[in-house]
Amino acid sequence: MSTYENILLERHGRVGVITLNRPEALNALNDALMHDVVAAATSLDRDTRIGAIIITGSERAFAAGADIKEMAPQTYMDMYAADWFAGWADLAAVRTPVIAAVAGHALGGGCELAMLCDFILAADTAKFGQPEIKLGVIPGIGGSQRLTRAIGKAKAMEMILTGRTMGAEEAERCGLVARIVPAADLLADALATATAIASRSLPIALLAKEAVNAAFETTLAEGIRFERRLFHSTFATEDQKEGMAAFVEKRTPAFTNR
Ligand code: CAA
């Protein structure tokens, strides 16, 4: 059912799965792949039957970075005129929860794509890094900002200045990934996690995501006030009534996304 050249798109119940599919280039993120991922994710985001999205790669590579061969001949003016990489902002703007399921290499733009998702589930084979410095460039899809927010200045600075990679255990220890899963179970675990998220109220999940993301954009006092207002607004939904009634009546809630 996929009509994209660089990705596979599948629906598993209420979960949309986007699989990066340029095996010959370890899923290097060229411009066409970016457009495919953004188009697929925004179409899933518009589909109210979808309650969670997974972005994944192959066993060998989530993505080995932006496409070096595509970038190599570009001039400053090419990059500036095209506002190279700006298109990824449309993925960050997706409101539906997005999980990155990462096995193998997640380097450069691959690490940045994973961090652009709401959280990362890592196979025990996952390797994260921002090796751009070795190519004479720096991260360009948010790595210097999101990695620093995720793991703190000391580690982010070391990773970005040396270009070294970190394995899944270190990534979990320093808060880059939510959980490590045996590689063979990665997709099943991601699907179970996404299905659990999608089984709840979608509008409430959107509010929860918006509240967490506000933590990166506001002062603590503003963020707490914003959260409280969103919390109040959940009482305007039928799903709040249903969720709390179901608890009191000792039954499973039947959310209707209203
Ligand atoms: N861009 C384009 N092609 C890539 C690529 C990339 N980022 N990464 C791998 N490939 C290609 C290789 O050129 C190779 O193609 P050929 O068979 O045609 O030569 C194929 O994928 C397989 O790769 P390797 O033979 O190198 O596989 P390996 O197992 O020996 O090594 C690797 C794997 C360590 C990931 C190595 O491929 C590598 O170092 N890749 C580049 C990683 C990198 O520097 N990423 C950052 C890119 S810049 C960036 O992302 C900027 C940004 O901020 C967005």
PDB file of C-alpha atoms and ligand atoms in Angstrom:
ATOM      1  CA  MET A   1       0.000   0.000   0.000  1.00  0.00           C
ATOM      2  CA  SER A   2       3.053   2.245  -0.042  1.00  0.00           C
ATOM      3  CA  THR A   3       3.420   4.703  -2.935  1.00  0.00           C
ATOM      4  CA  TYR A   4       6.735   6.138  -1.768  1.00  0.00           C
ATOM      5  CA  GLU A   5      10.154   5.398  -3.284  1.00  0.00           C
ATOM      6  CA  ASN A   6      12.322   5.739  -0.186  1.00  0.00           C
ATOM      7  CA  ILE A   7      10.101   4.468   2.587  1.00  0.00           C
ATOM      8  CA  LEU A   8       7.548   1.758   3.266  1.00  0.00           C
ATOM      9  CA  LEU A   9       4.274   2.817   4.847  1.00  0.00           C
ATOM     10  CA  GLU A  10       2.051   0.329   6.655  1.00  0.00           C
ATOM     11  CA  ARG A  11      -0.876   0.586   9.002  1.00  0.00           C
ATOM     12  CA  HIS A  12      -1.198  -1.865  11.904  1.00  0.00           C
ATOM     13  CA  GLY A  13      -4.583  -1.114  13.430  1.00  0.00           C
ATOM     14  CA  ARG A  14      -4.345   2.420  14.770  1.00  0.00           C
ATOM     15  CA  VAL A  15      -0.560   2.589  14.325  1.00  0.00           C
ATOM     16  CA  GLY A  16       1.203   3.932  11.238  1.00  0.00           C
ATOM     17  CA  VAL A  17       4.675   2.497  10.562  1.00  0.00           C
ATOM     18  CA  ILE A  18       7.157   4.367   8.377  1.00  0.00           C
ATOM     19  CA  THR A  19      10.204   2.254   7.460  1.00  0.00           C
ATOM     20  CA  LEU A  20      13.165   4.066   5.921  1.00  0.00           C
ATOM     21  CA  ASN A  21      14.078   2.036   2.860  1.00  0.00           C
ATOM     22  CA  ARG A  22      17.338   2.970   1.108  1.00  0.00           C
ATOM     23  CA  PRO A  23      19.320  -0.141   2.070  1.00  0.00           C
ATOM     24  CA  GLU A  24      22.024   0.557  -0.521  1.00  0.00           C
ATOM     25  CA  ALA A  25      22.928   3.755   1.362  1.00  0.00           C
ATOM     26  CA  LEU A  26      22.200   2.605   4.948  1.00  0.00           C
ATOM     27  CA  ASN A  27      19.045   4.760   4.792  1.00  0.00           C
ATOM     28  CA  ALA A  28      21.022   7.959   4.248  1.00  0.00           C
ATOM     29  CA  LEU A  29      18.588  10.850   4.382  1.00  0.00           C
ATOM     30  CA  ASN A  30      18.504  12.460   0.952  1.00  0.00           C
ATOM     31  CA  ASP A  31      16.055  15.185  -0.017  1.00  0.00           C
ATOM     32  CA  ALA A  32      13.622  12.736  -1.627  1.00  0.00           C
ATOM     33  CA  LEU A  33      13.561  10.540   1.483  1.00  0.00           C
ATOM     34  CA  MET A  34      12.897  13.586   3.662  1.00  0.00           C
ATOM     35  CA  HIS A  35       9.927  14.512   1.469  1.00  0.00           C
ATOM     36  CA  ASP A  36       8.598  10.929   1.648  1.00  0.00           C
ATOM     37  CA  VAL A  37       8.893  10.764   5.453  1.00  0.00           C
ATOM     38  CA  VAL A  38       7.287  14.171   5.930  1.00  0.00           C
ATOM     39  CA  ALA A  39       4.472  13.433   3.450  1.00  0.00           C
ATOM     40  CA  ALA A  40       3.728  10.047   5.038  1.00  0.00           C
ATOM     41  CA  ALA A  41       3.865  11.377   8.599  1.00  0.00           C
ATOM     42  CA  THR A  42       1.638  14.358   7.845  1.00  0.00           C
ATOM     43  CA  SER A  43      -0.888  12.130   6.044  1.00  0.00           C
ATOM     44  CA  LEU A  44      -0.950   9.802   9.079  1.00  0.00           C
ATOM     45  CA  ASP A  45      -1.273  12.858  11.327  1.00  0.00           C
ATOM     46  CA  ARG A  46      -4.374  13.981   9.415  1.00  0.00           C
ATOM     47  CA  ASP A  47      -5.929  10.497   9.708  1.00  0.00           C
ATOM     48  CA  THR A  48      -7.906  10.476  12.961  1.00  0.00           C
ATOM     49  CA  ARG A  49      -7.951   6.644  12.921  1.00  0.00           C
ATOM     50  CA  ILE A  50      -4.190   6.739  13.598  1.00  0.00           C
ATOM     51  CA  GLY A  51      -3.204   7.214  17.241  1.00  0.00           C
ATOM     52  CA  ALA A  52       0.579   6.720  17.052  1.00  0.00           C
ATOM     53  CA  ILE A  53       3.347   6.618  14.448  1.00  0.00           C
ATOM     54  CA  ILE A  54       6.561   4.565  14.407  1.00  0.00           C
ATOM     55  CA  ILE A  55       9.600   5.553  12.367  1.00  0.00           C
ATOM     56  CA  THR A  56      12.120   2.759  11.951  1.00  0.00           C
ATOM     57  CA  GLY A  57      14.946   1.607   9.692  1.00  0.00           C
ATOM     58  CA  SER A  58      16.670  -1.713   9.104  1.00  0.00           C
ATOM     59  CA  GLU A  59      18.545  -4.066  11.419  1.00  0.00           C
ATOM     60  CA  ARG A  60      21.819  -2.577  10.193  1.00  0.00           C
ATOM     61  CA  ALA A  61      20.910   1.099  10.172  1.00  0.00           C
ATOM     62  CA  PHE A  62      18.159   3.369  11.366  1.00  0.00           C
ATOM     63  CA  ALA A  63      19.925   5.963   9.195  1.00  0.00           C
ATOM     64  CA  ALA A  64      23.656   6.583   8.668  1.00  0.00           C
ATOM     65  CA  GLY A  65      23.157  10.326   8.354  1.00  0.00           C
ATOM     66  CA  ALA A  66      22.226  12.901   5.794  1.00  0.00           C
ATOM     67  CA  ASP A  67      23.247  11.806   2.294  1.00  0.00           C
ATOM     68  CA  ILE A  68      26.914  12.799   2.032  1.00  0.00           C
ATOM     69  CA  LYS A  69      27.065  12.103  -1.709  1.00  0.00           C
ATOM     70  CA  GLU A  70      24.105  14.409  -2.335  1.00  0.00           C
ATOM     71  CA  MET A  71      25.556  17.192  -0.176  1.00  0.00           C
ATOM     72  CA  ALA A  72      29.212  16.963  -1.253  1.00  0.00           C
ATOM     73  CA  PRO A  73      29.018  19.174  -4.395  1.00  0.00           C
ATOM     74  CA  GLN A  74      26.656  21.803  -2.960  1.00  0.00           C
ATOM     75  CA  THR A  75      27.713  25.405  -2.502  1.00  0.00           C
ATOM     76  CA  TYR A  76      26.841  27.712   0.343  1.00  0.00           C
ATOM     77  CA  MET A  77      24.273  29.432  -1.875  1.00  0.00           C
ATOM     78  CA  ASP A  78      22.687  26.080  -2.843  1.00  0.00           C
ATOM     79  CA  MET A  79      22.260  25.211   0.829  1.00  0.00           C
ATOM     80  CA  TYR A  80      21.052  28.646   1.830  1.00  0.00           C
ATOM     81  CA  ALA A  81      18.658  29.112  -1.105  1.00  0.00           C
ATOM     82  CA  ALA A  82      17.084  25.699  -0.533  1.00  0.00           C
ATOM     83  CA  ASP A  83      17.137  26.216   3.261  1.00  0.00           C
ATOM     84  CA  TRP A  84      18.554  22.673   3.298  1.00  0.00           C
ATOM     85  CA  PHE A  85      16.993  20.438   6.015  1.00  0.00           C
ATOM     86  CA  ALA A  86      14.271  23.007   6.862  1.00  0.00           C
ATOM     87  CA  GLY A  87      11.665  20.523   5.618  1.00  0.00           C
ATOM     88  CA  TRP A  88      12.251  18.318   8.675  1.00  0.00           C
ATOM     89  CA  ALA A  89      10.428  20.963  10.757  1.00  0.00           C
ATOM     90  CA  ASP A  90       7.179  19.643   9.283  1.00  0.00           C
ATOM     91  CA  LEU A  91       7.879  16.290  10.934  1.00  0.00           C
ATOM     92  CA  ALA A  92       8.535  17.983  14.273  1.00  0.00           C
ATOM     93  CA  ALA A  93       5.161  19.712  13.862  1.00  0.00           C
ATOM     94  CA  VAL A  94       3.263  16.390  13.653  1.00  0.00           C
ATOM     95  CA  ARG A  95       0.846  16.268  16.608  1.00  0.00           C
ATOM     96  CA  THR A  96       0.334  12.488  16.763  1.00  0.00           C
ATOM     97  CA  PRO A  97       2.850  10.750  19.075  1.00  0.00           C
ATOM     98  CA  VAL A  98       5.880   9.551  17.058  1.00  0.00           C
ATOM     99  CA  ILE A  99       8.213   6.782  18.283  1.00  0.00           C
ATOM    100  CA  ALA A 100      11.658   6.179  16.788  1.00  0.00           C
ATOM    101  CA  ALA A 101      12.498   2.453  16.818  1.00  0.00           C
ATOM    102  CA  VAL A 102      16.266   2.429  16.308  1.00  0.00           C
ATOM    103  CA  ALA A 103      18.546  -0.514  15.475  1.00  0.00           C
ATOM    104  CA  GLY A 104      22.103  -0.230  14.174  1.00  0.00           C
ATOM    105  CA  HIS A 105      23.583   3.094  13.075  1.00  0.00           C
ATOM    106  CA  ALA A 106      21.775   6.321  14.004  1.00  0.00           C
ATOM    107  CA  LEU A 107      24.462   8.780  12.979  1.00  0.00           C
ATOM    108  CA  GLY A 108      24.398  12.454  12.086  1.00  0.00           C
ATOM    109  CA  GLY A 109      21.005  13.169  10.542  1.00  0.00           C
ATOM    110  CA  GLY A 110      19.935   9.664  11.634  1.00  0.00           C
ATOM    111  CA  CYS A 111      20.507  10.525  15.289  1.00  0.00           C
ATOM    112  CA  GLU A 112      18.804  13.866  14.696  1.00  0.00           C
ATOM    113  CA  LEU A 113      15.797  12.219  13.076  1.00  0.00           C
ATOM    114  CA  ALA A 114      15.481   9.863  16.055  1.00  0.00           C
ATOM    115  CA  MET A 115      15.674  12.801  18.472  1.00  0.00           C
ATOM    116  CA  LEU A 116      13.074  14.673  16.452  1.00  0.00           C
ATOM    117  CA  CYS A 117      10.613  11.908  17.360  1.00  0.00           C
ATOM    118  CA  ASP A 118       8.840  11.993  20.735  1.00  0.00           C
ATOM    119  CA  PHE A 119      10.925   9.199  22.205  1.00  0.00           C
ATOM    120  CA  ILE A 120      13.426   6.577  21.137  1.00  0.00           C
ATOM    121  CA  LEU A 121      13.193   2.821  21.675  1.00  0.00           C
ATOM    122  CA  ALA A 122      16.653   1.407  21.038  1.00  0.00           C
ATOM    123  CA  ALA A 123      17.660  -2.096  20.029  1.00  0.00           C
ATOM    124  CA  ASP A 124      20.705  -3.339  21.929  1.00  0.00           C
ATOM    125  CA  THR A 125      22.563  -2.946  18.607  1.00  0.00           C
ATOM    126  CA  ALA A 126      21.824   0.796  18.311  1.00  0.00           C
ATOM    127  CA  LYS A 127      24.723   3.216  17.905  1.00  0.00           C
ATOM    128  CA  PHE A 128      24.189   6.948  18.192  1.00  0.00           C
ATOM    129  CA  GLY A 129      26.523   9.738  17.169  1.00  0.00           C
ATOM    130  CA  GLN A 130      26.993  13.130  15.548  1.00  0.00           C
ATOM    131  CA  PRO A 131      30.098  12.499  13.411  1.00  0.00           C
ATOM    132  CA  GLU A 132      29.647  15.594  11.188  1.00  0.00           C
ATOM    133  CA  ILE A 133      32.869  17.129  12.534  1.00  0.00           C
ATOM    134  CA  LYS A 134      34.801  14.403  10.710  1.00  0.00           C
ATOM    135  CA  LEU A 135      33.313  15.647   7.410  1.00  0.00           C
ATOM    136  CA  GLY A 136      34.092  19.304   8.006  1.00  0.00           C
ATOM    137  CA  VAL A 137      30.514  20.247   8.909  1.00  0.00           C
ATOM    138  CA  ILE A 138      28.365  20.403  12.030  1.00  0.00           C
ATOM    139  CA  PRO A 139      24.935  18.905  12.826  1.00  0.00           C
ATOM    140  CA  GLY A 140      22.216  20.549  10.726  1.00  0.00           C
ATOM    141  CA  ILE A 141      18.893  18.932  11.701  1.00  0.00           C
ATOM    142  CA  GLY A 142      18.883  20.115  15.304  1.00  0.00           C
ATOM    143  CA  GLY A 143      21.576  17.841  16.768  1.00  0.00           C
ATOM    144  CA  SER A 144      23.468  20.552  18.630  1.00  0.00           C
ATOM    145  CA  GLN A 145      20.203  21.648  20.268  1.00  0.00           C
ATOM    146  CA  ARG A 146      18.270  18.418  20.851  1.00  0.00           C
ATOM    147  CA  LEU A 147      21.275  16.312  21.912  1.00  0.00           C
ATOM    148  CA  THR A 148      22.308  19.005  24.397  1.00  0.00           C
ATOM    149  CA  ARG A 149      18.802  19.178  25.837  1.00  0.00           C
ATOM    150  CA  ALA A 150      18.601  15.369  25.983  1.00  0.00           C
ATOM    151  CA  ILE A 151      21.958  14.487  27.555  1.00  0.00           C
ATOM    152  CA  GLY A 152      23.392  17.781  28.868  1.00  0.00           C
ATOM    153  CA  LYS A 153      26.231  20.026  27.755  1.00  0.00           C
ATOM    154  CA  ALA A 154      29.268  17.961  28.768  1.00  0.00           C
ATOM    155  CA  LYS A 155      28.299  14.787  26.913  1.00  0.00           C
ATOM    156  CA  ALA A 156      26.757  16.598  23.933  1.00  0.00           C
ATOM    157  CA  MET A 157      29.841  18.762  23.541  1.00  0.00           C
ATOM    158  CA  GLU A 158      32.100  15.698  23.733  1.00  0.00           C
ATOM    159  CA  MET A 159      29.998  13.733  21.223  1.00  0.00           C
ATOM    160  CA  ILE A 160      29.783  16.624  18.740  1.00  0.00           C
ATOM    161  CA  LEU A 161      33.439  17.726  19.031  1.00  0.00           C
ATOM    162  CA  THR A 162      34.906  14.225  18.817  1.00  0.00           C
ATOM    163  CA  GLY A 163      32.301  12.590  16.570  1.00  0.00           C
ATOM    164  CA  ARG A 164      32.418   9.423  18.676  1.00  0.00           C
ATOM    165  CA  THR A 165      29.458   7.053  18.787  1.00  0.00           C
ATOM    166  CA  MET A 166      27.692   5.752  21.895  1.00  0.00           C
ATOM    167  CA  GLY A 167      26.047   2.365  22.276  1.00  0.00           C
ATOM    168  CA  ALA A 168      22.524   1.696  23.466  1.00  0.00           C
ATOM    169  CA  GLU A 169      23.460   1.236  27.127  1.00  0.00           C
ATOM    170  CA  GLU A 170      25.249   4.558  27.382  1.00  0.00           C
ATOM    171  CA  ALA A 171      22.396   6.196  25.460  1.00  0.00           C
ATOM    172  CA  GLU A 172      19.867   4.856  27.951  1.00  0.00           C
ATOM    173  CA  ARG A 173      22.043   5.791  30.933  1.00  0.00           C
ATOM    174  CA  CYS A 174      22.289   9.404  29.800  1.00  0.00           C
ATOM    175  CA  GLY A 175      18.621   9.777  28.908  1.00  0.00           C
ATOM    176  CA  LEU A 176      18.821   9.780  25.115  1.00  0.00           C
ATOM    177  CA  VAL A 177      16.621   6.697  24.790  1.00  0.00           C
ATOM    178  CA  ALA A 178      13.536   5.641  26.723  1.00  0.00           C
ATOM    179  CA  ARG A 179      14.272   1.922  26.773  1.00  0.00           C
ATOM    180  CA  ILE A 180      16.559  -0.782  25.312  1.00  0.00           C
ATOM    181  CA  VAL A 181      14.968  -3.813  23.682  1.00  0.00           C
ATOM    182  CA  PRO A 182      16.642  -6.971  22.280  1.00  0.00           C
ATOM    183  CA  ALA A 183      17.124  -6.301  18.561  1.00  0.00           C
ATOM    184  CA  ALA A 184      14.883  -9.211  17.549  1.00  0.00           C
ATOM    185  CA  ASP A 185      11.986  -7.748  19.564  1.00  0.00           C
ATOM    186  CA  LEU A 186      12.369  -4.101  18.538  1.00  0.00           C
ATOM    187  CA  LEU A 187       9.491  -3.775  16.099  1.00  0.00           C
ATOM    188  CA  ALA A 188       7.109  -5.922  18.147  1.00  0.00           C
ATOM    189  CA  ASP A 189       7.890  -3.877  21.248  1.00  0.00           C
ATOM    190  CA  ALA A 190       7.505  -0.589  19.369  1.00  0.00           C
ATOM    191  CA  LEU A 191       4.167  -1.784  17.954  1.00  0.00           C
ATOM    192  CA  ALA A 192       2.939  -2.843  21.399  1.00  0.00           C
ATOM    193  CA  THR A 193       4.012   0.510  22.855  1.00  0.00           C
ATOM    194  CA  ALA A 194       2.423   2.475  20.009  1.00  0.00           C
ATOM    195  CA  THR A 195      -0.761   0.379  20.203  1.00  0.00           C
ATOM    196  CA  ALA A 196      -1.016   1.086  23.940  1.00  0.00           C
ATOM    197  CA  ILE A 197      -0.674   4.827  23.253  1.00  0.00           C
ATOM    198  CA  ALA A 198      -3.225   4.622  20.418  1.00  0.00           C
ATOM    199  CA  SER A 199      -5.725   2.782  22.636  1.00  0.00           C
ATOM    200  CA  ARG A 200      -6.145   5.864  24.829  1.00  0.00           C
ATOM    201  CA  SER A 201      -7.871   9.119  23.922  1.00  0.00           C
ATOM    202  CA  LEU A 202      -6.118  10.723  20.935  1.00  0.00           C
ATOM    203  CA  PRO A 203      -7.020  14.343  21.824  1.00  0.00           C
ATOM    204  CA  ILE A 204      -5.716  13.798  25.344  1.00  0.00           C
ATOM    205  CA  ALA A 205      -2.480  12.280  23.993  1.00  0.00           C
ATOM    206  CA  LEU A 206      -2.065  15.349  21.780  1.00  0.00           C
ATOM    207  CA  LEU A 207      -2.453  17.599  24.828  1.00  0.00           C
ATOM    208  CA  ALA A 208       0.065  15.508  26.791  1.00  0.00           C
ATOM    209  CA  LYS A 209       2.606  15.752  23.958  1.00  0.00           C
ATOM    210  CA  GLU A 210       2.047  19.496  23.682  1.00  0.00           C
ATOM    211  CA  ALA A 211       2.563  19.906  27.423  1.00  0.00           C
ATOM    212  CA  VAL A 212       5.846  17.955  27.487  1.00  0.00           C
ATOM    213  CA  ASN A 213       7.161  19.815  24.439  1.00  0.00           C
ATOM    214  CA  ALA A 214       6.394  23.142  26.124  1.00  0.00           C
ATOM    215  CA  ALA A 215       9.065  22.250  28.704  1.00  0.00           C
ATOM    216  CA  PHE A 216      11.673  22.927  26.004  1.00  0.00           C
ATOM    217  CA  GLU A 217      10.277  26.280  24.942  1.00  0.00           C
ATOM    218  CA  THR A 218       9.187  28.073  28.136  1.00  0.00           C
ATOM    219  CA  THR A 219      10.258  29.064  31.636  1.00  0.00           C
ATOM    220  CA  LEU A 220       9.252  26.628  34.414  1.00  0.00           C
ATOM    221  CA  ALA A 221       6.538  28.962  35.733  1.00  0.00           C
ATOM    222  CA  GLU A 222       5.064  29.512  32.259  1.00  0.00           C
ATOM    223  CA  GLY A 223       5.258  25.807  31.488  1.00  0.00           C
ATOM    224  CA  ILE A 224       3.471  24.846  34.689  1.00  0.00           C
ATOM    225  CA  ARG A 225       0.749  27.426  34.047  1.00  0.00           C
ATOM    226  CA  PHE A 226       0.374  26.136  30.458  1.00  0.00           C
ATOM    227  CA  GLU A 227       0.135  22.547  31.734  1.00  0.00           C
ATOM    228  CA  ARG A 228      -2.518  23.502  34.276  1.00  0.00           C
ATOM    229  CA  ARG A 229      -4.636  25.235  31.622  1.00  0.00           C
ATOM    230  CA  LEU A 230      -4.358  22.172  29.344  1.00  0.00           C
ATOM    231  CA  PHE A 231      -5.250  19.960  32.312  1.00  0.00           C
ATOM    232  CA  HIS A 232      -8.353  22.080  32.952  1.00  0.00           C
ATOM    233  CA  SER A 233      -9.283  21.769  29.268  1.00  0.00           C
ATOM    234  CA  THR A 234      -9.341  17.949  29.484  1.00  0.00           C
ATOM    235  CA  PHE A 235     -12.520  18.392  31.545  1.00  0.00           C
ATOM    236  CA  ALA A 236     -14.251  19.687  28.411  1.00  0.00           C
ATOM    237  CA  THR A 237     -13.872  16.238  26.804  1.00  0.00           C
ATOM    238  CA  GLU A 238     -16.157  13.211  26.882  1.00  0.00           C
ATOM    239  CA  ASP A 239     -13.040  11.053  27.284  1.00  0.00           C
ATOM    240  CA  GLN A 240     -12.287  12.618  30.690  1.00  0.00           C
ATOM    241  CA  LYS A 241     -15.837  11.747  31.801  1.00  0.00           C
ATOM    242  CA  GLU A 242     -15.489   8.223  30.407  1.00  0.00           C
ATOM    243  CA  GLY A 243     -11.977   7.632  31.792  1.00  0.00           C
ATOM    244  CA  MET A 244     -12.889   8.655  35.325  1.00  0.00           C
ATOM    245  CA  ALA A 245     -16.296   6.927  35.258  1.00  0.00           C
ATOM    246  CA  ALA A 246     -14.641   3.698  34.099  1.00  0.00           C
ATOM    247  CA  PHE A 247     -12.173   3.867  36.999  1.00  0.00           C
ATOM    248  CA  VAL A 248     -14.982   4.351  39.533  1.00  0.00           C
ATOM    249  CA  GLU A 249     -17.046   1.552  37.938  1.00  0.00           C
ATOM    250  CA  LYS A 250     -13.993  -0.764  37.773  1.00  0.00           C
ATOM    251  CA  ARG A 251     -14.185  -1.313  34.004  1.00  0.00           C
ATOM    252  CA  THR A 252     -12.024  -0.601  30.964  1.00  0.00           C
ATOM    253  CA  PRO A 253     -12.725   2.848  29.508  1.00  0.00           C
ATOM    254  CA  ALA A 254     -14.155   3.077  25.995  1.00  0.00           C
ATOM    255  CA  PHE A 255     -12.605   6.279  24.691  1.00  0.00           C
ATOM    256  CA  THR A 256     -14.280   7.911  21.687  1.00  0.00           C
ATOM    257  CA  ASN A 257     -11.744  10.667  20.954  1.00  0.00           C
ATOM    258  CA  ARG A 258     -14.326  13.268  21.820  1.00  0.00           C
TER     259      ARG A 258
HETATM  260  N1  CAA B   1      25.497   9.270   2.962  1.00  0.00           N
HETATM  261  C1  CAA B   1      25.589   8.629   1.756  1.00  0.00           C
HETATM  262  N2  CAA B   1      25.926   7.327   1.647  1.00  0.00           N
HETATM  263  C2  CAA B   1      26.166   6.652   2.777  1.00  0.00           C
HETATM  264  C3  CAA B   1      26.105   7.251   4.045  1.00  0.00           C
HETATM  265  C4  CAA B   1      25.733   8.626   4.111  1.00  0.00           C
HETATM  266  N3  CAA B   1      25.593   9.282   5.294  1.00  0.00           N
HETATM  267  N4  CAA B   1      26.423   6.326   4.985  1.00  0.00           N
HETATM  268  C5  CAA B   1      26.682   5.188   4.322  1.00  0.00           C
HETATM  269  N5  CAA B   1      26.533   5.383   2.991  1.00  0.00           N
HETATM  270  C6  CAA B   1      26.731   4.405   1.898  1.00  0.00           C
HETATM  271  C7  CAA B   1      28.197   4.107   1.692  1.00  0.00           C
HETATM  272  O1  CAA B   1      28.797   5.086   0.896  1.00  0.00           O
HETATM  273  C8  CAA B   1      28.132   2.748   1.046  1.00  0.00           C
HETATM  274  O2  CAA B   1      27.787   2.928  -0.298  1.00  0.00           O
HETATM  275  P1  CAA B   1      28.669   2.190  -1.469  1.00  0.00           P
HETATM  276  O3  CAA B   1      28.418   0.725  -1.205  1.00  0.00           O
HETATM  277  O4  CAA B   1      28.037   2.691  -2.730  1.00  0.00           O
HETATM  278  O5  CAA B   1      30.065   2.592  -1.249  1.00  0.00           O
HETATM  279  C9  CAA B   1      26.927   2.090   1.735  1.00  0.00           C
HETATM  280  O6  CAA B   1      26.160   3.157   2.291  1.00  0.00           O
HETATM  281  C10 CAA B   1      27.330   1.162   2.867  1.00  0.00           C
HETATM  282  O7  CAA B   1      28.172   1.889   3.753  1.00  0.00           O
HETATM  283  P2  CAA B   1      29.621   1.361   4.228  1.00  0.00           P
HETATM  284  O8  CAA B   1      30.220   0.505   3.171  1.00  0.00           O
HETATM  285  O9  CAA B   1      30.413   2.551   4.647  1.00  0.00           O
HETATM  286  O10 CAA B   1      29.190   0.466   5.461  1.00  0.00           O
HETATM  287  P3  CAA B   1      30.062   0.126   6.767  1.00  0.00           P
HETATM  288  O11 CAA B   1      29.277  -0.912   7.489  1.00  0.00           O
HETATM  289  O12 CAA B   1      31.474  -0.173   6.388  1.00  0.00           O
HETATM  290  O13 CAA B   1      30.090   1.478   7.624  1.00  0.00           O
HETATM  291  C11 CAA B   1      29.128   3.425   8.660  1.00  0.00           C
HETATM  292  C12 CAA B   1      28.893   1.976   8.185  1.00  0.00           C
HETATM  293  C13 CAA B   1      30.117   3.451   9.817  1.00  0.00           C
HETATM  294  C14 CAA B   1      27.764   3.960   9.124  1.00  0.00           C
HETATM  295  C15 CAA B   1      29.670   4.266   7.489  1.00  0.00           C
HETATM  296  O14 CAA B   1      28.862   4.065   6.339  1.00  0.00           O
HETATM  297  C16 CAA B   1      29.704   5.752   7.758  1.00  0.00           C
HETATM  298  O15 CAA B   1      30.583   6.227   8.451  1.00  0.00           O
HETATM  299  N6  CAA B   1      28.732   6.503   7.196  1.00  0.00           N
HETATM  300  C17 CAA B   1      28.692   7.952   7.317  1.00  0.00           C
HETATM  301  C18 CAA B   1      28.240   8.390   8.708  1.00  0.00           C
HETATM  302  C19 CAA B   1      28.237   9.888   8.783  1.00  0.00           C
HETATM  303  O16 CAA B   1      29.234  10.548   8.688  1.00  0.00           O
HETATM  304  N7  CAA B   1      27.040  10.481   8.986  1.00  0.00           N
HETATM  305  C20 CAA B   1      26.861  11.905   9.070  1.00  0.00           C
HETATM  306  C21 CAA B   1      26.459  12.453   7.731  1.00  0.00           C
HETATM  307  S1  CAA B   1      26.433  14.227   7.665  1.00  0.00           S
HETATM  308  C22 CAA B   1      25.002  14.655   8.396  1.00  0.00           C
HETATM  309  O17 CAA B   1      24.213  13.821   8.799  1.00  0.00           O
HETATM  310  C23 CAA B   1      24.730  16.135   8.509  1.00  0.00           C
HETATM  311  C24 CAA B   1      23.585  16.476   9.386  1.00  0.00           C
HETATM  312  O18 CAA B   1      23.695  17.005  10.450  1.00  0.00           O
HETATM  313  C25 CAA B   1      22.248  16.234   8.966  1.00  0.00           C
END
